[in-house]
Amino acid sequence: MGFNITSEITEGVAKLTLAGSLDSSSASMMQAEIQKVAAQSPTALVLYVSQLEFMSSAGLRMLIFAKQKLGTTVQIYIVQPQGQIVDTLQMTGIIHSVHIVDNYPA
């Protein structure tokens, strides 16, 4: 299972679309995208993850990295996550640091 990520910034909102499997072999790709968008000081980070099939602990670390890199004032939205990803976010407590939404803007 591969991984694909695309990003864009529109009106100060960083939008990343993730697909496939976010694990230790692909986390560096996400880290690079986060660093790229963080340099433009976005007001929010929106992760479109409806096509993300798997997220390992390395993916969770990337969410924590994004929160640290962007700062506490930047809200992170996770759009249309699959059930197993929501379960992982709940079990680790990260769900309290992000917003799970069906659509953005919420």
JSON list of C-alpha atoms in Angstrom, two decimals:
[
{"chain": "A", "resi": 1, "resn": "MET", "atom": "CA", "xyz": [0.00, 0.00, 0.00]},
{"chain": "A", "resi": 2, "resn": "GLY", "atom": "CA", "xyz": [1.56, 3.31, -1.07]},
{"chain": "A", "resi": 3, "resn": "PHE", "atom": "CA", "xyz": [1.15, 6.83, 0.21]},
{"chain": "A", "resi": 4, "resn": "ASN", "atom": "CA", "xyz": [0.34, 10.04, -1.60]},
{"chain": "A", "resi": 5, "resn": "ILE", "atom": "CA", "xyz": [0.13, 13.59, -0.27]},
{"chain": "A", "resi": 6, "resn": "THR", "atom": "CA", "xyz": [-0.70, 16.86, -1.98]},
{"chain": "A", "resi": 7, "resn": "SER", "atom": "CA", "xyz": [-0.89, 20.31, -0.44]},
{"chain": "A", "resi": 8, "resn": "GLU", "atom": "CA", "xyz": [-2.13, 23.78, -1.21]},
{"chain": "A", "resi": 9, "resn": "ILE", "atom": "CA", "xyz": [-2.69, 26.97, 0.71]},
{"chain": "A", "resi": 10, "resn": "THR", "atom": "CA", "xyz": [-5.87, 28.91, -0.01]},
{"chain": "A", "resi": 11, "resn": "GLU", "atom": "CA", "xyz": [-6.68, 32.15, 1.82]},
{"chain": "A", "resi": 12, "resn": "GLY", "atom": "CA", "xyz": [-4.28, 31.27, 4.62]},
{"chain": "A", "resi": 13, "resn": "VAL", "atom": "CA", "xyz": [-5.62, 27.73, 5.11]},
{"chain": "A", "resi": 14, "resn": "ALA", "atom": "CA", "xyz": [-3.21, 24.85, 4.50]},
{"chain": "A", "resi": 15, "resn": "LYS", "atom": "CA", "xyz": [-4.98, 21.90, 2.89]},
{"chain": "A", "resi": 16, "resn": "LEU", "atom": "CA", "xyz": [-3.31, 18.50, 2.72]},
{"chain": "A", "resi": 17, "resn": "THR", "atom": "CA", "xyz": [-4.88, 15.52, 0.99]},
{"chain": "A", "resi": 18, "resn": "LEU", "atom": "CA", "xyz": [-3.59, 12.16, 2.19]},
{"chain": "A", "resi": 19, "resn": "ALA", "atom": "CA", "xyz": [-4.20, 8.77, 0.58]},
{"chain": "A", "resi": 20, "resn": "GLY", "atom": "CA", "xyz": [-2.95, 5.25, 1.20]},
{"chain": "A", "resi": 21, "resn": "SER", "atom": "CA", "xyz": [-0.90, 4.24, 4.23]},
{"chain": "A", "resi": 22, "resn": "LEU", "atom": "CA", "xyz": [0.79, 6.74, 6.55]},
{"chain": "A", "resi": 23, "resn": "ASP", "atom": "CA", "xyz": [3.50, 4.77, 8.35]},
{"chain": "A", "resi": 24, "resn": "SER", "atom": "CA", "xyz": [7.20, 4.97, 9.17]},
{"chain": "A", "resi": 25, "resn": "SER", "atom": "CA", "xyz": [8.21, 4.72, 5.52]},
{"chain": "A", "resi": 26, "resn": "SER", "atom": "CA", "xyz": [5.94, 7.60, 4.44]},
{"chain": "A", "resi": 27, "resn": "ALA", "atom": "CA", "xyz": [5.95, 9.88, 7.49]},
{"chain": "A", "resi": 28, "resn": "SER", "atom": "CA", "xyz": [8.92, 11.84, 6.14]},
{"chain": "A", "resi": 29, "resn": "MET", "atom": "CA", "xyz": [6.80, 12.88, 3.14]},
{"chain": "A", "resi": 30, "resn": "MET", "atom": "CA", "xyz": [4.15, 14.29, 5.45]},
{"chain": "A", "resi": 31, "resn": "GLN", "atom": "CA", "xyz": [6.78, 15.99, 7.61]},
{"chain": "A", "resi": 32, "resn": "ALA", "atom": "CA", "xyz": [8.21, 17.73, 4.54]},
{"chain": "A", "resi": 33, "resn": "GLU", "atom": "CA", "xyz": [4.74, 18.97, 3.51]},
{"chain": "A", "resi": 34, "resn": "ILE", "atom": "CA", "xyz": [4.02, 20.24, 7.03]},
{"chain": "A", "resi": 35, "resn": "GLN", "atom": "CA", "xyz": [7.31, 22.14, 7.06]},
{"chain": "A", "resi": 36, "resn": "LYS", "atom": "CA", "xyz": [6.54, 23.59, 3.64]},
{"chain": "A", "resi": 37, "resn": "VAL", "atom": "CA", "xyz": [3.09, 24.89, 4.62]},
{"chain": "A", "resi": 38, "resn": "ALA", "atom": "CA", "xyz": [4.25, 26.00, 8.10]},
{"chain": "A", "resi": 39, "resn": "ALA", "atom": "CA", "xyz": [6.68, 28.41, 6.43]},
{"chain": "A", "resi": 40, "resn": "GLN", "atom": "CA", "xyz": [3.63, 30.29, 5.10]},
{"chain": "A", "resi": 41, "resn": "SER", "atom": "CA", "xyz": [2.06, 30.71, 8.58]},
{"chain": "A", "resi": 42, "resn": "PRO", "atom": "CA", "xyz": [-1.39, 29.24, 7.88]},
{"chain": "A", "resi": 43, "resn": "THR", "atom": "CA", "xyz": [-4.34, 30.03, 10.13]},
{"chain": "A", "resi": 44, "resn": "ALA", "atom": "CA", "xyz": [-5.61, 26.42, 9.98]},
{"chain": "A", "resi": 45, "resn": "LEU", "atom": "CA", "xyz": [-4.46, 23.00, 8.78]},
{"chain": "A", "resi": 46, "resn": "VAL", "atom": "CA", "xyz": [-7.06, 20.85, 7.04]},
{"chain": "A", "resi": 47, "resn": "LEU", "atom": "CA", "xyz": [-6.27, 17.18, 6.44]},
{"chain": "A", "resi": 48, "resn": "TYR", "atom": "CA", "xyz": [-8.49, 15.47, 3.87]},
{"chain": "A", "resi": 49, "resn": "VAL", "atom": "CA", "xyz": [-8.15, 11.81, 4.80]},
{"chain": "A", "resi": 50, "resn": "SER", "atom": "CA", "xyz": [-11.12, 9.97, 3.30]},
{"chain": "A", "resi": 51, "resn": "GLN", "atom": "CA", "xyz": [-8.65, 7.96, 1.17]},
{"chain": "A", "resi": 52, "resn": "LEU", "atom": "CA", "xyz": [-6.21, 7.33, 4.05]},
{"chain": "A", "resi": 53, "resn": "GLU", "atom": "CA", "xyz": [-6.54, 3.62, 4.78]},
{"chain": "A", "resi": 54, "resn": "PHE", "atom": "CA", "xyz": [-4.00, 3.23, 7.58]},
{"chain": "A", "resi": 55, "resn": "MET", "atom": "CA", "xyz": [-2.13, 5.40, 10.07]},
{"chain": "A", "resi": 56, "resn": "SER", "atom": "CA", "xyz": [0.59, 3.98, 12.31]},
{"chain": "A", "resi": 57, "resn": "SER", "atom": "CA", "xyz": [2.23, 5.58, 15.33]},
{"chain": "A", "resi": 58, "resn": "ALA", "atom": "CA", "xyz": [4.49, 7.42, 12.87]},
{"chain": "A", "resi": 59, "resn": "GLY", "atom": "CA", "xyz": [1.38, 9.12, 11.47]},
{"chain": "A", "resi": 60, "resn": "LEU", "atom": "CA", "xyz": [0.30, 10.07, 14.98]},
{"chain": "A", "resi": 61, "resn": "ARG", "atom": "CA", "xyz": [3.74, 11.59, 15.53]},
{"chain": "A", "resi": 62, "resn": "MET", "atom": "CA", "xyz": [3.19, 13.70, 12.40]},
{"chain": "A", "resi": 63, "resn": "LEU", "atom": "CA", "xyz": [-0.02, 15.11, 13.88]},
{"chain": "A", "resi": 64, "resn": "ILE", "atom": "CA", "xyz": [1.86, 16.02, 17.04]},
{"chain": "A", "resi": 65, "resn": "PHE", "atom": "CA", "xyz": [4.68, 17.48, 14.94]},
{"chain": "A", "resi": 66, "resn": "ALA", "atom": "CA", "xyz": [2.16, 19.59, 12.99]},
{"chain": "A", "resi": 67, "resn": "LYS", "atom": "CA", "xyz": [0.65, 20.92, 16.22]},
{"chain": "A", "resi": 68, "resn": "GLN", "atom": "CA", "xyz": [4.12, 21.82, 17.54]},
{"chain": "A", "resi": 69, "resn": "LYS", "atom": "CA", "xyz": [5.35, 23.30, 14.26]},
{"chain": "A", "resi": 70, "resn": "LEU", "atom": "CA", "xyz": [2.24, 25.40, 13.61]},
{"chain": "A", "resi": 71, "resn": "GLY", "atom": "CA", "xyz": [1.62, 26.46, 17.19]},
{"chain": "A", "resi": 72, "resn": "THR", "atom": "CA", "xyz": [-1.31, 26.13, 19.53]},
{"chain": "A", "resi": 73, "resn": "THR", "atom": "CA", "xyz": [-3.39, 28.83, 17.86]},
{"chain": "A", "resi": 74, "resn": "VAL", "atom": "CA", "xyz": [-3.59, 26.94, 14.53]},
{"chain": "A", "resi": 75, "resn": "GLN", "atom": "CA", "xyz": [-6.56, 24.57, 14.51]},
{"chain": "A", "resi": 76, "resn": "ILE", "atom": "CA", "xyz": [-6.17, 21.16, 12.84]},
{"chain": "A", "resi": 77, "resn": "TYR", "atom": "CA", "xyz": [-9.21, 19.71, 11.05]},
{"chain": "A", "resi": 78, "resn": "ILE", "atom": "CA", "xyz": [-9.38, 16.07, 9.97]},
{"chain": "A", "resi": 79, "resn": "VAL", "atom": "CA", "xyz": [-12.00, 15.65, 7.25]},
{"chain": "A", "resi": 80, "resn": "GLN", "atom": "CA", "xyz": [-13.83, 12.34, 6.72]},
{"chain": "A", "resi": 81, "resn": "PRO", "atom": "CA", "xyz": [-11.49, 9.92, 8.52]},
{"chain": "A", "resi": 82, "resn": "GLN", "atom": "CA", "xyz": [-12.22, 6.22, 8.29]},
{"chain": "A", "resi": 83, "resn": "GLY", "atom": "CA", "xyz": [-13.41, 4.49, 11.46]},
{"chain": "A", "resi": 84, "resn": "GLN", "atom": "CA", "xyz": [-10.14, 2.80, 12.36]},
{"chain": "A", "resi": 85, "resn": "ILE", "atom": "CA", "xyz": [-8.30, 6.14, 12.20]},
{"chain": "A", "resi": 86, "resn": "VAL", "atom": "CA", "xyz": [-10.87, 7.77, 14.50]},
{"chain": "A", "resi": 87, "resn": "ASP", "atom": "CA", "xyz": [-10.44, 4.81, 16.88]},
{"chain": "A", "resi": 88, "resn": "THR", "atom": "CA", "xyz": [-6.66, 5.32, 16.90]},
{"chain": "A", "resi": 89, "resn": "LEU", "atom": "CA", "xyz": [-7.05, 9.05, 17.58]},
{"chain": "A", "resi": 90, "resn": "GLN", "atom": "CA", "xyz": [-9.45, 8.28, 20.45]},
{"chain": "A", "resi": 91, "resn": "MET", "atom": "CA", "xyz": [-7.24, 5.61, 22.03]},
{"chain": "A", "resi": 92, "resn": "THR", "atom": "CA", "xyz": [-4.21, 7.91, 22.04]},
{"chain": "A", "resi": 93, "resn": "GLY", "atom": "CA", "xyz": [-6.05, 11.02, 23.20]},
{"chain": "A", "resi": 94, "resn": "ILE", "atom": "CA", "xyz": [-4.94, 13.01, 20.15]},
{"chain": "A", "resi": 95, "resn": "ILE", "atom": "CA", "xyz": [-8.61, 13.40, 19.27]},
{"chain": "A", "resi": 96, "resn": "HIS", "atom": "CA", "xyz": [-8.76, 16.17, 21.90]},
{"chain": "A", "resi": 97, "resn": "SER", "atom": "CA", "xyz": [-6.19, 18.22, 19.95]},
{"chain": "A", "resi": 98, "resn": "VAL", "atom": "CA", "xyz": [-7.92, 18.09, 16.55]},
{"chain": "A", "resi": 99, "resn": "HIS", "atom": "CA", "xyz": [-11.37, 18.63, 15.07]},
{"chain": "A", "resi": 100, "resn": "ILE", "atom": "CA", "xyz": [-13.00, 15.68, 13.28]},
{"chain": "A", "resi": 101, "resn": "VAL", "atom": "CA", "xyz": [-15.42, 17.01, 10.65]},
{"chain": "A", "resi": 102, "resn": "ASP", "atom": "CA", "xyz": [-17.44, 15.74, 7.70]},
{"chain": "A", "resi": 103, "resn": "ASN", "atom": "CA", "xyz": [-16.71, 18.86, 5.63]},
{"chain": "A", "resi": 104, "resn": "TYR", "atom": "CA", "xyz": [-14.49, 21.92, 5.81]},
{"chain": "A", "resi": 105, "resn": "PRO", "atom": "CA", "xyz": [-15.33, 24.60, 6.64]},
{"chain": "A", "resi": 106, "resn": "ALA", "atom": "CA", "xyz": [-17.03, 22.95, 9.58]}
]
